[in-house]
mmCIF file of C-alpha atoms in Angstrom:
data_model
loop_
_atom_site.group_PDB
_atom_site.id
_atom_site.type_symbol
_atom_site.label_atom_id
_atom_site.label_comp_id
_atom_site.label_asym_id
_atom_site.label_seq_id
_atom_site.Cartn_x
_atom_site.Cartn_y
_atom_site.Cartn_z
ATOM 1 C CA MET Q 1 127.109 166.656 -77.415
ATOM 2 C CA ALA Q 2 129.931 164.733 -79.036
ATOM 3 C CA THR Q 3 132.457 166.641 -77.025
ATOM 4 C CA ALA Q 4 130.688 165.707 -73.779
ATOM 5 C CA ALA Q 5 130.582 162.050 -74.729
ATOM 6 C CA MET Q 6 134.266 162.067 -75.519
ATOM 7 C CA ALA Q 7 134.968 163.642 -72.170
ATOM 8 C CA HIS Q 8 133.406 160.622 -70.425
ATOM 9 C CA GLU Q 9 135.386 158.257 -72.529
ATOM 10 C CA ASN Q 10 138.654 159.836 -71.265
ATOM 11 C CA LEU Q 11 137.858 158.369 -67.827
ATOM 12 C CA TRP Q 12 138.230 154.819 -69.051
ATOM 13 C CA SER Q 13 141.636 155.649 -70.419
ATOM 14 C CA GLU Q 14 142.844 156.224 -66.842
ATOM 15 C CA LYS Q 15 141.378 152.996 -65.438
ATOM 16 C CA SER Q 16 144.381 152.107 -63.336
ATOM 17 C CA THR Q 17 144.335 155.514 -61.689
ATOM 18 C CA MET Q 18 140.689 155.123 -60.815
ATOM 19 C CA GLN Q 19 141.232 151.671 -59.335
ATOM 20 C CA THR Q 20 144.039 152.999 -57.173
ATOM 21 C CA ALA Q 21 141.847 155.867 -55.963
ATOM 22 C CA GLU Q 22 138.959 153.497 -55.271
ATOM 23 C CA LYS Q 23 141.251 151.188 -53.271
ATOM 24 C CA THR Q 24 142.570 154.121 -51.272
ATOM 25 C CA TYR Q 25 139.003 155.246 -50.572
ATOM 26 C CA PHE Q 26 137.824 151.851 -49.289
ATOM 27 C CA GLU Q 27 140.917 151.481 -47.086
ATOM 28 C CA TYR Q 28 140.181 154.847 -45.588
ATOM 29 C CA MET Q 29 136.534 153.926 -44.963
ATOM 30 C CA SER Q 30 137.511 150.637 -43.366
ATOM 31 C CA LYS Q 31 139.812 152.450 -40.954
ATOM 32 C CA ILE Q 32 137.063 154.899 -40.076
ATOM 33 C CA ASN Q 33 134.560 152.062 -39.407
ATOM 34 C CA SER Q 34 137.035 150.170 -37.243
ATOM 35 C CA VAL Q 35 137.625 153.065 -34.907
ATOM 36 C CA PRO Q 36 134.119 153.052 -33.233
ATOM 37 C CA SER Q 37 134.266 149.319 -32.616
ATOM 38 C CA GLN Q 38 137.633 149.708 -30.956
ATOM 39 C CA CYS Q 39 136.267 152.556 -28.881
ATOM 40 C CA THR Q 40 133.214 150.479 -27.888
ATOM 41 C CA LEU Q 41 135.348 147.496 -26.775
ATOM 42 C CA ALA Q 42 137.571 149.780 -24.737
ATOM 43 C CA SER Q 43 134.546 151.313 -23.001
ATOM 44 C CA GLU Q 44 133.162 147.858 -22.154
ATOM 45 C CA ILE Q 45 136.507 146.839 -20.668
ATOM 46 C CA SER Q 46 136.623 149.999 -18.569
ATOM 47 C CA LYS Q 47 133.083 149.385 -17.322
ATOM 48 C CA ALA Q 48 133.968 145.843 -16.323
ATOM 49 C CA ARG Q 49 137.049 147.068 -14.457
ATOM 50 C CA GLN Q 50 134.969 149.671 -12.637
ATOM 51 C CA HIS Q 51 132.345 147.050 -11.687
ATOM 52 C CA ILE Q 52 135.034 144.732 -10.284
ATOM 53 C CA LYS Q 53 136.498 147.617 -8.326
ATOM 54 C CA ASN Q 54 133.103 148.525 -6.827
ATOM 55 C CA SER Q 55 132.465 144.899 -5.864
ATOM 56 C CA LEU Q 56 135.802 144.664 -4.112
ATOM 57 C CA GLU Q 57 135.092 147.871 -2.206
ATOM 58 C CA ARG Q 58 131.717 146.509 -1.036
ATOM 59 C CA MET Q 59 133.287 143.262 0.123
ATOM 60 C CA ASP Q 60 135.860 145.230 2.076
ATOM 61 C CA GLY Q 61 133.019 147.190 3.729
ATOM 62 C CA ILE Q 62 131.172 143.991 4.710
ATOM 63 C CA ALA Q 63 134.354 142.499 6.161
ATOM 64 C CA ALA Q 64 134.918 145.675 8.138
ATOM 65 C CA LEU Q 65 131.373 145.517 9.540
ATOM 66 C CA ALA Q 66 131.812 141.871 10.493
ATOM 67 C CA ALA Q 67 135.122 142.648 12.193
ATOM 68 C CA SER Q 68 133.647 145.454 14.298
ATOM 69 C CA PRO Q 69 130.440 144.296 16.168
ATOM 70 C CA GLY Q 70 127.592 146.764 16.512
ATOM 71 C CA ALA Q 71 126.074 148.252 19.677
ATOM 72 C CA GLU Q 72 123.147 145.813 19.658
ATOM 73 C CA LEU Q 73 125.442 142.808 19.545
ATOM 74 C CA LEU Q 74 127.489 144.204 22.411
ATOM 75 C CA ASP Q 75 124.334 144.683 24.501
ATOM 76 C CA ARG Q 76 123.282 141.098 23.888
ATOM 77 C CA LEU Q 77 126.689 139.809 24.841
ATOM 78 C CA SER Q 78 126.648 141.798 28.066
ATOM 79 C CA SER Q 79 123.158 140.492 28.980
ATOM 80 C CA VAL Q 80 124.290 136.920 28.290
ATOM 81 C CA GLU Q 81 127.314 137.410 30.543
ATOM 82 C CA LYS Q 82 125.075 138.714 33.340
ATOM 83 C CA ASP Q 83 122.759 135.703 33.006
ATOM 84 C CA ASN Q 84 125.752 133.397 33.146
ATOM 85 C CA GLU Q 85 126.897 135.037 36.368
ATOM 86 C CA LYS Q 86 123.452 134.571 37.929
ATOM 87 C CA LEU Q 87 123.336 130.931 36.872
ATOM 88 C CA ARG Q 88 126.785 130.344 38.346
ATOM 89 C CA SER Q 89 125.699 131.797 41.681
ATOM 90 C CA VAL Q 90 122.574 129.605 41.705
ATOM 91 C CA ILE Q 91 124.592 126.512 40.817
ATOM 92 C CA ASP Q 92 127.090 127.284 43.580
ATOM 93 C CA GLY Q 93 124.240 127.563 46.107
ATOM 94 C CA LEU Q 94 122.726 124.265 44.944
ATOM 95 C CA ASN Q 95 126.127 122.618 45.111
ATOM 96 C CA ASN Q 96 126.597 123.751 48.712
ATOM 97 C CA LEU Q 97 123.115 122.545 49.628
ATOM 98 C CA LEU Q 98 123.776 119.175 48.022
ATOM 99 C CA ILE Q 99 127.032 118.793 49.970
ATOM 100 C CA ASP Q 100 125.158 119.572 53.205
ATOM 101 C CA LEU Q 101 122.446 117.014 52.409
ATOM 102 C CA VAL Q 102 125.013 114.353 51.563
ATOM 103 C CA GLY Q 103 126.664 114.940 54.928
ATOM 104 C CA ARG Q 104 123.350 114.590 56.785
ATOM 105 C CA VAL Q 105 122.441 111.392 54.932
ATOM 106 C CA ALA Q 106 125.850 109.918 55.729
ATOM 107 C CA ALA Q 107 125.371 110.804 59.412
ATOM 108 C CA LEU Q 108 121.931 109.154 59.490
ATOM 109 C CA GLU Q 109 123.175 106.001 57.795
ATOM 110 C CA SER Q 110 126.017 105.716 60.247
ATOM 111 C CA GLY Q 111 123.520 105.738 63.160
ATOM 112 C CA LYS Q 112 124.593 109.024 64.693
ATOM 113 C CA PRO Q 113 121.572 111.361 64.859
ATOM 114 C CA ALA Q 114 122.161 115.035 64.337
ATOM 115 C CA ALA Q 115 122.327 117.358 67.343
ATOM 116 C CA ALA Q 116 119.105 119.141 66.324
ATOM 117 C CA THR Q 117 117.054 115.908 66.454
ATOM 118 C CA LYS Q 118 118.064 114.857 70.006
ATOM 119 C CA PRO Q 119 115.829 117.283 71.994
ATOM 120 C CA ALA Q 120 112.743 116.311 70.010
ATOM 121 C CA ALA Q 121 113.280 112.602 70.628
ATOM 122 C CA ALA Q 122 112.650 112.863 74.390
ATOM 123 C CA PRO Q 123 109.141 114.392 74.217
ATOM 124 C CA ALA Q 124 108.216 111.838 71.585
ATOM 125 C CA ALA Q 125 109.286 109.021 73.916
ATOM 126 C CA LYS Q 126 107.321 110.557 76.791
ATOM 127 C CA ALA Q 127 104.192 110.855 74.650
ATOM 128 C CA ALA Q 128 104.477 107.216 73.600
ATOM 129 C CA ALA Q 129 103.829 105.960 77.151
ATOM 130 C CA PRO Q 130 100.334 107.512 77.602
ATOM 131 C CA ALA Q 131 99.374 106.330 74.150
ATOM 132 C CA LYS Q 132 100.310 102.812 75.114
ATOM 133 C CA LYS Q 133 98.195 103.037 78.260
ATOM 134 C CA VAL Q 134 95.207 104.288 76.280
ATOM 135 C CA ASP Q 135 95.549 101.378 73.875
ATOM 136 C CA GLU Q 136 95.627 98.923 76.759
ATOM 137 C CA ASP Q 137 92.488 100.475 78.280
ATOM 138 C CA GLU Q 138 90.686 100.234 74.939
ATOM 139 C CA ASP Q 139 91.673 96.577 74.595
ATOM 140 C CA ASP Q 140 90.086 95.875 77.981
ATOM 141 C CA ASP Q 141 86.734 97.283 76.798
ATOM 142 C CA VAL Q 142 86.613 95.255 73.579
ATOM 143 C CA ASP Q 143 84.086 92.397 73.539
ATOM 144 C CA LEU Q 144 85.721 89.615 71.604
ATOM 145 C CA PHE Q 145 82.430 87.749 71.037
ATOM 146 C CA GLY Q 146 80.519 90.808 69.773
ATOM 147 C CA SER Q 147 77.251 90.014 71.598
ATOM 148 C CA GLU Q 148 76.137 93.642 71.810
ATOM 149 C CA ASP Q 149 76.674 94.192 68.074
ATOM 150 C CA GLU Q 150 74.576 91.137 67.251
ATOM 151 C CA ASP Q 151 71.720 92.348 69.466
ATOM 152 C CA GLU Q 152 71.824 95.752 67.792
ATOM 153 C CA ASP Q 153 71.779 94.169 64.312
ATOM 154 C CA LYS Q 154 68.747 92.052 65.211
ATOM 155 C CA ALA Q 155 66.849 95.047 66.612
ATOM 156 C CA ALA Q 156 67.629 97.113 63.525
ATOM 157 C CA ALA Q 157 66.484 94.289 61.238
ATOM 158 C CA GLU Q 158 63.210 93.862 63.163
ATOM 159 C CA LEU Q 159 62.571 97.633 63.017
ATOM 160 C CA ARG Q 160 63.235 97.674 59.282
ATOM 161 C CA GLU Q 161 60.854 94.765 58.672
ATOM 162 C CA LYS Q 162 58.160 96.452 60.740
ATOM 163 C CA ARG Q 163 58.437 99.695 58.821
ATOM 164 C CA LEU Q 164 58.347 97.898 55.478
ATOM 165 C CA ALA Q 165 55.176 96.075 56.510
ATOM 166 C CA GLU Q 166 53.537 99.339 57.618
ATOM 167 C CA TYR Q 167 54.456 101.003 54.331
ATOM 168 C CA ALA Q 168 53.047 98.100 52.292
ATOM 169 C CA ALA Q 169 49.787 98.148 54.262
ATOM 170 C CA LYS Q 170 49.438 101.910 53.861
ATOM 171 C CA LYS Q 171 50.114 101.685 50.137
ATOM 172 C CA SER Q 172 47.538 98.915 49.660
ATOM 173 C CA LYS Q 173 44.836 101.064 51.262
ATOM 174 C CA LYS Q 174 45.262 103.886 48.745
ATOM 175 C CA PRO Q 175 42.637 103.773 45.972
ATOM 176 C CA ALA Q 176 43.984 103.118 42.514
ATOM 177 C CA LEU Q 177 43.735 105.962 40.054
ATOM 178 C CA ILE Q 178 41.015 105.478 37.430
ATOM 179 C CA ALA Q 179 41.682 106.789 33.967
ATOM 180 C CA LYS Q 180 38.744 108.873 32.756
ATOM 181 C CA SER Q 181 37.986 110.984 29.692
ATOM 182 C CA ASN Q 182 35.624 113.862 29.009
ATOM 183 C CA VAL Q 183 33.857 113.478 25.644
ATOM 184 C CA ILE Q 184 31.607 115.985 23.856
ATOM 185 C CA LEU Q 185 29.300 114.411 21.228
ATOM 186 C CA ASP Q 186 27.520 116.081 18.316
ATOM 187 C CA ILE Q 187 24.283 114.160 17.694
ATOM 188 C CA LYS Q 188 22.627 115.153 14.386
ATOM 189 C CA PRO Q 189 18.925 114.567 13.549
ATOM 190 C CA TRP Q 190 17.414 113.639 10.192
ATOM 191 C CA ASP Q 191 15.658 116.950 9.505
ATOM 192 C CA ASP Q 192 14.103 120.019 11.115
ATOM 193 C CA GLU Q 193 10.936 118.077 11.995
ATOM 194 C CA THR Q 194 12.760 115.728 14.410
ATOM 195 C CA ASP Q 195 11.665 116.186 18.026
ATOM 196 C CA MET Q 196 14.934 117.058 19.751
ATOM 197 C CA LYS Q 197 13.550 116.645 23.281
ATOM 198 C CA VAL Q 198 12.444 113.093 22.585
ATOM 199 C CA MET Q 199 15.817 112.378 20.963
ATOM 200 C CA GLU Q 200 17.617 113.587 24.104
ATOM 201 C CA GLN Q 201 15.402 111.412 26.282
ATOM 202 C CA GLU Q 202 16.176 108.377 24.149
ATOM 203 C CA VAL Q 203 19.926 109.052 24.339
ATOM 204 C CA ARG Q 204 19.814 109.408 28.132
ATOM 205 C CA LYS Q 205 18.227 105.962 28.380
ATOM 206 C CA ILE Q 206 21.666 104.518 27.513
ATOM 207 C CA SER Q 207 23.341 103.478 30.763
ATOM 208 C CA ALA Q 208 26.421 101.429 31.548
ATOM 209 C CA ASP Q 209 29.017 100.997 34.273
ATOM 210 C CA GLY Q 210 31.623 103.691 33.756
ATOM 211 C CA LEU Q 211 29.352 106.040 31.730
ATOM 212 C CA LEU Q 212 28.022 109.331 33.062
ATOM 213 C CA LEU Q 213 25.972 111.540 30.720
ATOM 214 C CA GLY Q 214 26.184 115.257 31.391
ATOM 215 C CA ALA Q 215 24.626 118.468 30.189
ATOM 216 C CA ALA Q 216 23.236 118.907 26.677
ATOM 217 C CA LYS Q 217 22.264 121.836 24.481
ATOM 218 C CA LEU Q 218 20.939 122.543 21.001
ATOM 219 C CA VAL Q 219 23.333 124.091 18.493
ATOM 220 C CA PRO Q 220 21.969 125.469 15.195
ATOM 221 C CA LEU Q 221 23.333 123.974 11.968
ATOM 222 C CA ALA Q 222 21.506 125.344 8.893
ATOM 223 C CA TYR Q 223 18.001 125.709 7.433
ATOM 224 C CA GLY Q 224 16.415 125.539 10.887
ATOM 225 C CA ILE Q 225 18.096 122.243 11.758
ATOM 226 C CA HIS Q 226 19.733 121.930 15.210
ATOM 227 C CA LYS Q 227 22.129 119.338 16.563
ATOM 228 C CA LEU Q 228 22.213 117.998 20.107
ATOM 229 C CA GLN Q 229 25.594 118.603 21.752
ATOM 230 C CA MET Q 230 26.008 116.425 24.844
ATOM 231 C CA SER Q 231 28.949 115.987 27.220
ATOM 232 C CA CYS Q 232 29.745 112.776 29.053
ATOM 233 C CA VAL Q 233 32.448 111.228 31.236
ATOM 234 C CA ILE Q 234 33.657 107.691 30.564
ATOM 235 C CA GLU Q 235 36.088 105.351 32.282
ATOM 236 C CA ASP Q 236 38.687 104.307 29.732
ATOM 237 C CA ASP Q 237 38.936 100.724 31.023
ATOM 238 C CA LYS Q 238 35.162 100.147 30.876
ATOM 239 C CA ILE Q 239 33.679 102.275 28.089
ATOM 240 C CA SER Q 240 34.978 102.939 24.587
ATOM 241 C CA VAL Q 241 33.941 105.878 22.453
ATOM 242 C CA ASP Q 242 33.177 103.608 19.493
ATOM 243 C CA TRP Q 243 30.742 101.590 21.571
ATOM 244 C CA LEU Q 244 28.994 104.751 22.756
ATOM 245 C CA GLN Q 245 28.659 106.040 19.186
ATOM 246 C CA GLU Q 246 27.159 102.748 18.031
ATOM 247 C CA GLU Q 247 24.645 102.714 20.887
ATOM 248 C CA ILE Q 248 23.446 106.247 20.078
ATOM 249 C CA GLU Q 249 23.222 105.537 16.332
ATOM 250 C CA LYS Q 250 20.914 102.602 17.123
ATOM 251 C CA ILE Q 251 18.213 105.222 17.785
ATOM 252 C CA GLU Q 252 17.507 105.327 14.038
ATOM 253 C CA ASP Q 253 14.160 107.124 14.283
ATOM 254 C CA TYR Q 254 15.782 110.295 15.571
ATOM 255 C CA VAL Q 255 19.574 110.063 15.091
ATOM 256 C CA GLN Q 256 21.259 110.393 11.709
ATOM 257 C CA SER Q 257 24.924 110.400 12.834
ATOM 258 C CA VAL Q 258 27.203 110.980 15.847
ATOM 259 C CA ASP Q 259 30.504 112.859 15.768
ATOM 260 C CA ILE Q 260 33.119 113.497 18.459
ATOM 261 C CA ALA Q 261 33.495 117.272 18.988
ATOM 262 C CA ALA Q 262 36.083 117.037 21.789
ATOM 263 C CA PHE Q 263 38.004 114.346 23.663
ATOM 264 C CA ASN Q 264 40.064 115.195 26.766
ATOM 265 C CA LYS Q 265 41.769 113.030 29.391
ATOM 266 C CA ILE Q 266 40.835 113.789 33.004
#
């Protein structure tokens, strides 16, 4: 054990040698660690150079495409050239027509009619003479005082007045329409012992101008009690339904109440 301990102590006696070895070791490690970084930087530079080279090649390709037009562009250019040729031909035709028209207008303004218009002028002059004669004949027939027109206006006015009078007389003879209504009344008795025949007789005693009592019948209600259902026609301007109800309800010995079952305009 002592020998082993002394062996370790011999290391400290060579301290300078150990420091030199340690320094050499760290220098070696630093060189080894610096190599990958240098390799990495070189690879990045090479990648950048390759990227720039590729970009330049692409730009050269685009320039080449722009310098040499495609088939579609050539077709469009050819169609545009054809359209331009057509437009030029149309413009030339319009220009010639305009020159011709300017010449004709200048000839007309100078008072020299064109050769094509001379033959048509003679028939027009010949046709003017008969027209003038016709106008003169019509002027001879014109009545400047208008006596015939006045007589016709008076006759038409008298005929119109006569027809209006006939229409008014015919309309006055027509009878005026009278507004009427058909009413069905439900006349209820006090009880089952009420004499319905006598009640109907009492109701029919009611008379007035514009009132016409019609048919009547007995309609069962309940517990042997019947109501008298009577129809009548009234003139709306002369008879009111309220008045008729009040007159029937005045028969207090037989009538309990009166209701309107139906009301229709005629």
